Short mmCIF file of C-alpha atoms and ligand atoms in Angstrom, two decimals:
data_model
loop_
_atom_site.label_atom_id
_atom_site.label_comp_id
_atom_site.label_asym_id
_atom_site.label_seq_id
_atom_site.Cartn_x
_atom_site.Cartn_y
_atom_site.Cartn_z
CA MET A 1 -5.67 1.32 -10.11
CA THR A 2 -1.96 1.89 -10.62
CA THR A 3 0.65 -0.86 -10.55
CA PRO A 4 3.84 -0.47 -8.53
CA GLN A 5 7.04 -1.99 -9.89
CA PRO A 6 6.58 -5.62 -8.80
CA GLY A 7 10.18 -6.10 -7.67
CA ILE A 8 9.64 -3.67 -4.78
CA PHE A 9 7.44 -6.16 -2.89
CA ILE A 10 8.95 -9.53 -3.86
CA GLU A 11 10.67 -10.71 -0.66
CA GLY A 12 13.07 -13.53 0.14
CA SER A 13 15.67 -13.06 -2.61
CA GLY A 14 19.06 -14.33 -1.52
CA HIS A 15 21.09 -12.09 -3.84
CA HIS A 16 20.98 -8.37 -4.47
CA HIS A 17 22.86 -5.98 -6.76
CA TYR A 18 22.78 -2.19 -6.50
CA LEU A 19 23.81 0.09 -9.35
CA GLU A 20 23.83 3.89 -9.10
CA TYR A 21 24.54 6.03 -12.18
CA THR A 22 25.23 9.67 -12.95
CA VAL A 23 24.12 11.22 -16.21
CA ALA A 24 25.80 14.24 -17.83
CA PRO A 25 23.42 17.23 -17.64
CA ASP A 26 23.94 17.96 -21.35
CA GLY A 27 23.53 14.31 -22.42
CA ASP A 28 21.36 13.71 -25.50
CA MET A 29 17.75 13.16 -24.33
CA ASP A 30 16.77 11.02 -27.32
CA ASP A 31 19.62 8.60 -26.65
CA LEU A 32 18.80 8.54 -22.95
CA ASN A 33 15.11 7.93 -23.55
CA ALA A 34 15.80 5.09 -25.98
CA VAL A 35 18.05 3.39 -23.42
CA LEU A 36 15.61 3.89 -20.54
CA THR A 37 12.76 2.53 -22.64
CA GLU A 38 14.75 -0.69 -23.00
CA LEU A 39 15.58 -0.70 -19.31
CA SER A 40 12.02 -0.06 -18.11
CA ALA A 41 10.92 -3.18 -20.02
CA LEU A 42 13.12 -5.20 -17.63
CA CYS A 43 10.94 -4.06 -14.70
CA THR A 44 7.86 -5.78 -16.13
CA HIS A 45 9.25 -9.19 -17.19
CA ALA A 46 7.13 -11.92 -15.59
CA PRO A 47 8.27 -14.14 -14.05
CA PRO A 48 11.84 -12.92 -14.29
CA ALA A 49 14.83 -14.85 -13.04
CA ALA A 50 15.88 -11.56 -11.48
CA HIS A 51 13.64 -8.71 -10.40
CA VAL A 52 14.61 -5.22 -11.53
CA VAL A 53 13.48 -1.99 -9.85
CA LEU A 54 14.26 1.31 -11.58
CA ALA A 55 14.29 4.69 -9.83
CA PHE A 56 15.38 8.20 -10.71
CA GLY A 57 17.11 11.02 -8.86
CA PRO A 58 15.47 14.47 -8.80
CA LYS A 59 17.32 15.98 -11.78
CA MET A 60 16.66 12.94 -13.92
CA TRP A 61 12.99 12.71 -12.97
CA THR A 62 12.49 16.40 -13.83
CA ARG A 63 14.12 15.88 -17.22
CA LEU A 64 12.12 12.76 -18.02
CA SER A 65 8.65 13.42 -16.71
CA PRO A 66 6.11 16.02 -17.76
CA ALA A 67 5.58 18.87 -15.24
CA ALA A 68 2.28 17.22 -14.28
CA LYS A 69 4.25 14.34 -12.75
CA SER A 70 6.19 16.53 -10.35
CA VAL A 71 5.97 14.50 -7.16
CA GLY A 72 8.11 16.72 -4.93
CA LEU A 73 11.29 14.66 -5.17
CA ARG A 74 14.34 16.57 -3.90
CA PRO A 75 18.03 15.74 -3.53
CA PHE A 76 19.27 14.12 -0.32
CA GLU A 77 20.86 16.82 1.83
CA ALA A 78 23.98 16.02 3.85
CA ILE A 79 23.35 15.66 7.60
CA ASP A 80 25.50 17.31 10.23
CA GLY A 81 24.61 15.28 13.32
CA VAL A 82 25.67 15.23 16.98
CA ASP A 83 29.22 14.44 18.10
CA GLY A 84 30.64 14.85 14.58
CA HIS A 85 28.42 12.19 13.02
CA VAL A 86 27.89 13.27 9.42
CA VAL A 87 26.07 11.74 6.47
CA PRO A 88 27.32 12.81 3.05
CA SER A 89 24.96 13.36 0.14
CA THR A 90 26.08 11.35 -2.88
CA GLN A 91 22.90 12.08 -4.83
CA ARG A 92 22.98 10.36 -8.22
CA ASP A 93 20.61 10.14 -11.21
CA ILE A 94 19.58 6.55 -11.87
CA PHE A 95 19.24 3.69 -9.38
CA VAL A 96 18.77 0.06 -10.39
CA TRP A 97 18.09 -2.62 -7.78
CA ILE A 98 18.30 -6.20 -9.02
CA HIS A 99 17.45 -9.17 -6.80
CA GLY A 100 16.77 -12.86 -7.19
CA ASP A 101 17.35 -16.34 -5.88
CA ARG A 102 20.53 -17.06 -7.83
CA LEU A 103 23.74 -15.06 -7.91
CA ASP A 104 24.32 -15.95 -11.57
CA ASP A 105 20.89 -14.69 -12.70
CA VAL A 106 21.31 -11.48 -10.70
CA PHE A 107 24.80 -10.99 -12.12
CA ASP A 108 23.58 -11.54 -15.70
CA ALA A 109 20.82 -8.96 -15.17
CA ALA A 110 23.32 -6.48 -13.71
CA MET A 111 25.54 -6.96 -16.78
CA THR A 112 22.53 -6.37 -19.07
CA VAL A 113 21.69 -3.16 -17.20
CA GLN A 114 25.30 -1.98 -17.39
CA ARG A 115 25.59 -2.77 -21.12
CA THR A 116 22.32 -0.91 -21.75
CA LEU A 117 23.13 2.19 -19.69
CA LYS A 118 26.85 2.48 -20.46
CA PRO A 119 26.46 4.66 -23.59
CA VAL A 120 24.50 7.34 -21.68
CA ALA A 121 25.40 7.08 -17.99
CA SER A 122 28.47 6.60 -15.76
CA LEU A 123 28.46 3.83 -13.19
CA ALA A 124 29.15 5.50 -9.82
CA PHE A 125 28.19 2.73 -7.37
CA ASP A 126 28.26 -1.01 -7.98
CA ASP A 127 27.92 -3.43 -5.07
CA ARG A 128 26.21 -6.68 -4.16
CA GLY A 129 24.08 -7.59 -1.17
CA PHE A 130 23.26 -10.96 0.36
CA ILE A 131 21.05 -12.59 2.95
CA TYR A 132 23.01 -13.29 6.13
CA HIS A 133 21.73 -16.32 8.06
CA ASP A 134 18.04 -15.84 8.98
CA ALA A 135 17.78 -12.32 7.50
CA ARG A 136 20.19 -10.76 10.00
CA ASP A 137 22.20 -7.60 9.70
CA LEU A 138 25.96 -8.18 10.22
CA THR A 139 25.52 -6.89 13.78
CA GLY A 140 23.79 -10.25 14.33
CA PHE A 141 20.29 -8.78 14.78
CA ILE A 142 17.32 -9.78 12.62
CA ASP A 143 16.54 -6.89 10.28
CA GLY A 144 12.96 -6.38 9.17
CA SER A 145 10.95 -7.69 12.17
CA ALA A 146 8.76 -4.57 12.40
CA ASN A 147 8.51 -4.14 8.64
CA PRO A 148 4.89 -3.71 7.52
CA LYS A 149 3.42 -6.70 5.68
CA ALA A 150 1.10 -7.12 2.66
CA ASP A 151 -1.40 -4.21 2.38
CA ALA A 152 0.34 -2.32 5.19
CA ALA A 153 3.61 -2.53 3.21
CA ARG A 154 1.90 -1.01 0.15
CA ASP A 155 0.32 1.73 2.29
CA ALA A 156 3.71 2.60 3.76
CA ALA A 157 5.60 2.48 0.48
CA LEU A 158 3.31 3.87 -2.23
CA ILE A 159 1.84 7.25 -3.14
CA PRO A 160 -1.92 6.67 -2.74
CA GLU A 161 -4.39 6.45 -5.64
CA GLY A 162 -5.66 9.81 -6.85
CA GLN A 163 -2.42 11.65 -6.07
CA ILE A 164 0.28 12.69 -8.53
CA GLY A 165 2.70 9.78 -8.94
CA ALA A 166 0.20 7.23 -7.51
CA GLY A 167 1.64 3.73 -7.33
CA GLY A 168 5.15 5.17 -7.27
CA ALA A 169 7.43 5.18 -4.23
CA PHE A 170 10.07 7.46 -2.79
CA VAL A 171 13.29 5.60 -2.10
CA LEU A 172 16.19 6.15 0.30
CA THR A 173 19.47 4.32 -0.32
CA GLN A 174 22.42 4.54 2.07
CA GLN A 175 25.52 2.43 2.31
CA TRP A 176 26.47 1.97 5.98
CA VAL A 177 29.94 0.66 6.85
CA HIS A 178 29.99 -1.15 10.21
CA ASP A 179 32.71 -1.16 12.84
CA LEU A 180 32.19 -4.77 13.89
CA ASP A 181 35.27 -4.81 16.12
CA SER A 182 33.78 -2.15 18.42
CA TRP A 183 30.34 -3.71 18.13
CA GLY A 184 31.63 -7.19 18.91
CA ALA A 185 33.43 -5.88 22.01
CA LEU A 186 30.05 -5.01 23.61
CA PRO A 187 28.23 -7.55 25.78
CA GLN A 188 25.07 -8.88 24.12
CA THR A 189 22.79 -7.11 26.64
CA GLU A 190 24.36 -3.78 25.68
CA GLN A 191 23.93 -4.52 21.97
CA GLU A 192 20.27 -5.30 22.68
CA ARG A 193 19.83 -1.96 24.48
CA ILE A 194 21.29 -0.19 21.41
CA ILE A 195 18.98 -1.93 18.93
CA GLY A 196 15.92 -2.12 21.23
CA ARG A 197 15.30 -5.80 20.55
CA THR A 198 16.68 -9.10 21.82
CA LYS A 199 19.41 -10.66 19.69
CA PRO A 200 18.41 -14.33 19.34
CA ASP A 201 14.70 -13.86 18.62
CA SER A 202 14.13 -10.13 17.95
CA ILE A 203 11.66 -9.50 20.78
CA GLU A 204 11.12 -5.77 21.30
CA LEU A 205 12.26 -4.48 24.71
CA LYS A 206 9.34 -3.25 26.77
CA GLY A 207 8.72 -0.42 29.24
CA ASP A 208 11.72 0.73 31.25
CA ALA A 209 13.88 -1.89 29.53
CA MET A 210 13.65 0.07 26.26
CA PRO A 211 16.19 2.93 26.25
CA PRO A 212 15.10 6.21 24.63
CA ASP A 213 18.30 6.21 22.55
CA SER A 214 17.83 2.70 21.09
CA HIS A 215 17.47 2.36 17.32
CA VAL A 216 13.86 1.24 17.65
CA SER A 217 12.99 4.19 19.95
CA ARG A 218 14.46 6.64 17.41
CA THR A 219 12.82 5.14 14.30
CA ASP A 220 9.43 3.91 15.56
CA VAL A 221 7.74 7.27 15.41
CA SER A 222 4.23 8.72 15.04
CA GLU A 223 2.93 12.17 14.19
CA ASP A 224 -0.56 13.19 15.36
CA GLY A 225 -1.22 9.54 16.21
CA VAL A 226 -0.24 8.36 12.70
CA PRO A 227 2.72 5.91 12.66
CA LEU A 228 5.31 7.05 10.10
CA LYS A 229 5.91 3.60 8.64
CA ILE A 230 8.40 2.89 5.87
CA TYR A 231 9.00 -0.39 4.00
CA ARG A 232 12.62 -1.55 4.36
CA ARG A 233 14.42 -3.89 1.91
CA SER A 234 18.01 -3.52 3.15
CA ALA A 235 20.65 -6.25 2.88
CA PRO A 236 24.18 -6.79 4.16
CA PHE A 237 27.05 -6.19 1.72
CA GLY A 238 30.79 -6.52 1.75
CA SER A 239 33.93 -8.51 2.23
CA ALA A 240 36.01 -9.61 5.21
CA GLY A 241 37.71 -6.20 5.39
CA ARG A 242 34.83 -3.78 4.69
CA HIS A 243 31.20 -4.56 5.25
CA GLY A 244 27.88 -3.29 6.53
CA LEU A 245 24.32 -2.67 5.42
CA TYR A 246 23.02 -1.32 2.12
CA PHE A 247 19.97 0.43 3.57
CA LEU A 248 17.13 0.52 1.05
CA ALA A 249 13.64 1.69 1.96
CA PHE A 250 10.44 2.81 0.23
CA SER A 251 7.99 5.41 1.49
CA CYS A 252 4.86 7.25 0.37
CA ASP A 253 6.59 10.53 1.24
CA LEU A 254 10.10 11.85 1.91
CA HIS A 255 9.10 13.39 5.23
CA ARG A 256 9.15 9.99 6.96
CA PHE A 257 12.78 9.43 6.03
CA ASP A 258 13.70 12.98 7.11
CA VAL A 259 12.05 12.55 10.52
CA GLN A 260 13.71 9.19 11.22
CA LEU A 261 17.14 10.41 10.11
CA ARG A 262 16.87 13.61 12.17
CA ARG A 263 15.97 11.52 15.22
CA MET A 264 18.82 9.08 14.59
CA PHE A 265 21.41 11.85 14.20
CA GLY A 266 20.31 13.90 17.22
CA ILE A 267 18.95 16.94 15.35
CA ALA A 268 15.26 16.46 16.15
CA GLY A 269 15.45 18.87 19.09
CA ASP A 270 14.67 16.36 21.87
CA GLY A 271 18.26 15.90 23.03
CA GLU A 272 18.44 12.21 22.07
CA HIS A 273 20.24 10.38 19.29
CA ASP A 274 20.50 6.78 18.10
CA ARG A 275 23.45 4.96 19.72
CA LEU A 276 23.71 2.76 16.62
CA ILE A 277 25.39 5.62 14.72
CA GLY A 278 28.43 5.13 16.96
CA PHE A 279 29.02 1.72 15.35
CA SER A 280 28.28 2.32 11.68
CA GLN A 281 28.99 5.17 9.28
CA ALA A 282 26.76 6.12 6.32
CA VAL A 283 29.07 6.71 3.35
CA SER A 284 26.48 7.23 0.60
CA SER A 285 22.94 8.64 0.51
CA SER A 286 20.46 9.41 -2.24
CA TYR A 287 16.73 10.02 -2.60
CA TRP A 288 14.97 8.52 -5.63
CA PHE A 289 11.54 8.05 -7.14
CA ALA A 290 10.43 4.61 -8.42
CA PRO A 291 7.48 5.35 -10.72
CA SER A 292 4.49 3.05 -11.23
CA LEU A 293 4.46 0.84 -14.32
CA GLU A 294 1.78 3.13 -15.80
CA ASP A 295 3.99 6.23 -15.38
CA LEU A 296 7.01 4.39 -16.77
CA GLY A 297 4.90 3.21 -19.73
CA GLU A 298 3.48 6.67 -20.36
CA ILE A 299 6.85 8.42 -20.31
CA PHE A 300 8.65 5.92 -22.45
CA ARG A 301 5.76 5.25 -24.88
CA ASN A 302 5.63 8.99 -25.55
CA THR A 303 9.36 8.98 -26.00
CA VAL A 304 9.27 6.21 -28.55
CA LYS A 305 6.53 8.06 -30.44
CA ASN A 306 8.53 11.29 -30.42
CA THR A 307 11.84 9.89 -31.61
C1 HEM B 401 23.51 0.77 10.25
C2 HEM B 401 22.31 0.93 9.72
C3 HEM B 401 21.10 0.22 10.25
C4 HEM B 401 21.00 -0.99 10.85
C5 HEM B 401 22.11 -2.00 11.14
C6 HEM B 401 19.61 -1.18 11.18
C7 HEM B 401 19.11 -2.30 11.82
C8 HEM B 401 17.83 -2.40 12.33
C9 HEM B 401 17.35 -3.46 13.18
C10 HEM B 401 18.18 -4.67 13.63
C11 HEM B 401 16.06 -3.21 13.47
C12 HEM B 401 15.13 -4.01 14.40
C13 HEM B 401 14.38 -5.09 13.71
C14 HEM B 401 13.37 -4.59 12.71
O1 HEM B 401 12.28 -4.18 13.06
O2 HEM B 401 13.72 -4.58 11.54
C15 HEM B 401 15.70 -1.98 12.79
C16 HEM B 401 14.46 -1.40 12.83
C17 HEM B 401 14.12 -0.25 12.14
N1 HEM B 401 14.95 0.55 11.41
FE1 HEM B 401 16.94 0.27 11.13
N2 HEM B 401 18.90 -0.08 10.78
C18 HEM B 401 19.77 0.80 10.20
C19 HEM B 401 19.47 2.03 9.66
C20 HEM B 401 18.20 2.57 9.58
C21 HEM B 401 17.85 3.82 8.95
C22 HEM B 401 18.85 4.74 8.23
C23 HEM B 401 16.50 3.99 9.08
C24 HEM B 401 15.59 5.11 8.62
C25 HEM B 401 15.95 6.07 7.81
C26 HEM B 401 16.00 2.83 9.80
C27 HEM B 401 14.68 2.62 10.10
C28 HEM B 401 14.21 1.56 10.86
C29 HEM B 401 12.81 1.40 11.23
C30 HEM B 401 11.65 2.28 10.80
C31 HEM B 401 12.75 0.26 12.05
C32 HEM B 401 11.51 -0.33 12.71
C33 HEM B 401 11.19 0.39 14.00
C34 HEM B 401 9.91 -0.18 14.63
O3 HEM B 401 8.84 0.21 14.17
O4 HEM B 401 10.03 -1.01 15.54
N3 HEM B 401 17.05 2.00 10.09
N4 HEM B 401 16.79 -1.52 12.11
#
């Protein structure tokens, strides 16, 4: 049995910190490995005041892992959607997600990560997330109602046992900046038709009441009778002037993300798109791989031996 990074599945943290780094392609591998060995130890601390999840972009994973660990990770490709809706690719090399109950503990952990990585990597994205009321997105809707739970969450998020990269997860991160003025100008019933759920209590709209271009209709999708579930851990971010959702999700394959995004952005070939994209703009997007603790241990133990 493989062990996923525990922080992926620990829910309920009130404070989140997201760090994305780029690494120079000609950076010294021994230095990088020594730093990442230190960092990967943070993912296993038990019980930590702050949980740390470590993931790698495609170039970084190829450099770090033996060919036998090639899991099929690829860079996020920019999306050219309907009506001029675009999603840029801001693919980076190292992603660190820190979360916990206390802002000070999460901040201390973020500073430790930054001090550790600074000699070998450039900080390209640095933002904090928070829980808004009863786990609502800033649109006012509860986010996570249809998220799979317990074993179903692991099935959705992790590469199954016996496959290359087992216990690891593909990750999609996207920062979405909301236009809350336009959103707030809509009557609640219209907002509900855009999300596909009621606002106060997150009841899914049924039958004819559920529009085909609602967010739920575009993302609740099956192929050959198999639901393409993902495990979402997004949180609101921002200030009074600029704010939105840091979308963060784990999946056992990249295809699920691709399908949902194509359906949201109106390039799935069925003539529909997600009305939600008219009220929020994705300004960053990367694909990552969060290896199991065994794979992290193997890579960095070998490194320590070799240096
Ligand atoms: C502005 C960005 C987004 C916002 C505000 C948002 C918000 C929401 C809300 C309020 C729900 C309904 C409650 C729930 O089940 O969690 C939901 C469901 C969902 N969202 Fe998003 N979401 C965003 C982006 C995305 C993206 C980029 C994806 C996929 C790549 C995605 C995938 C899903 C899925 C799979 C569901 C559950 C559908 C179901 O099975 O009922 N969302 N989202």
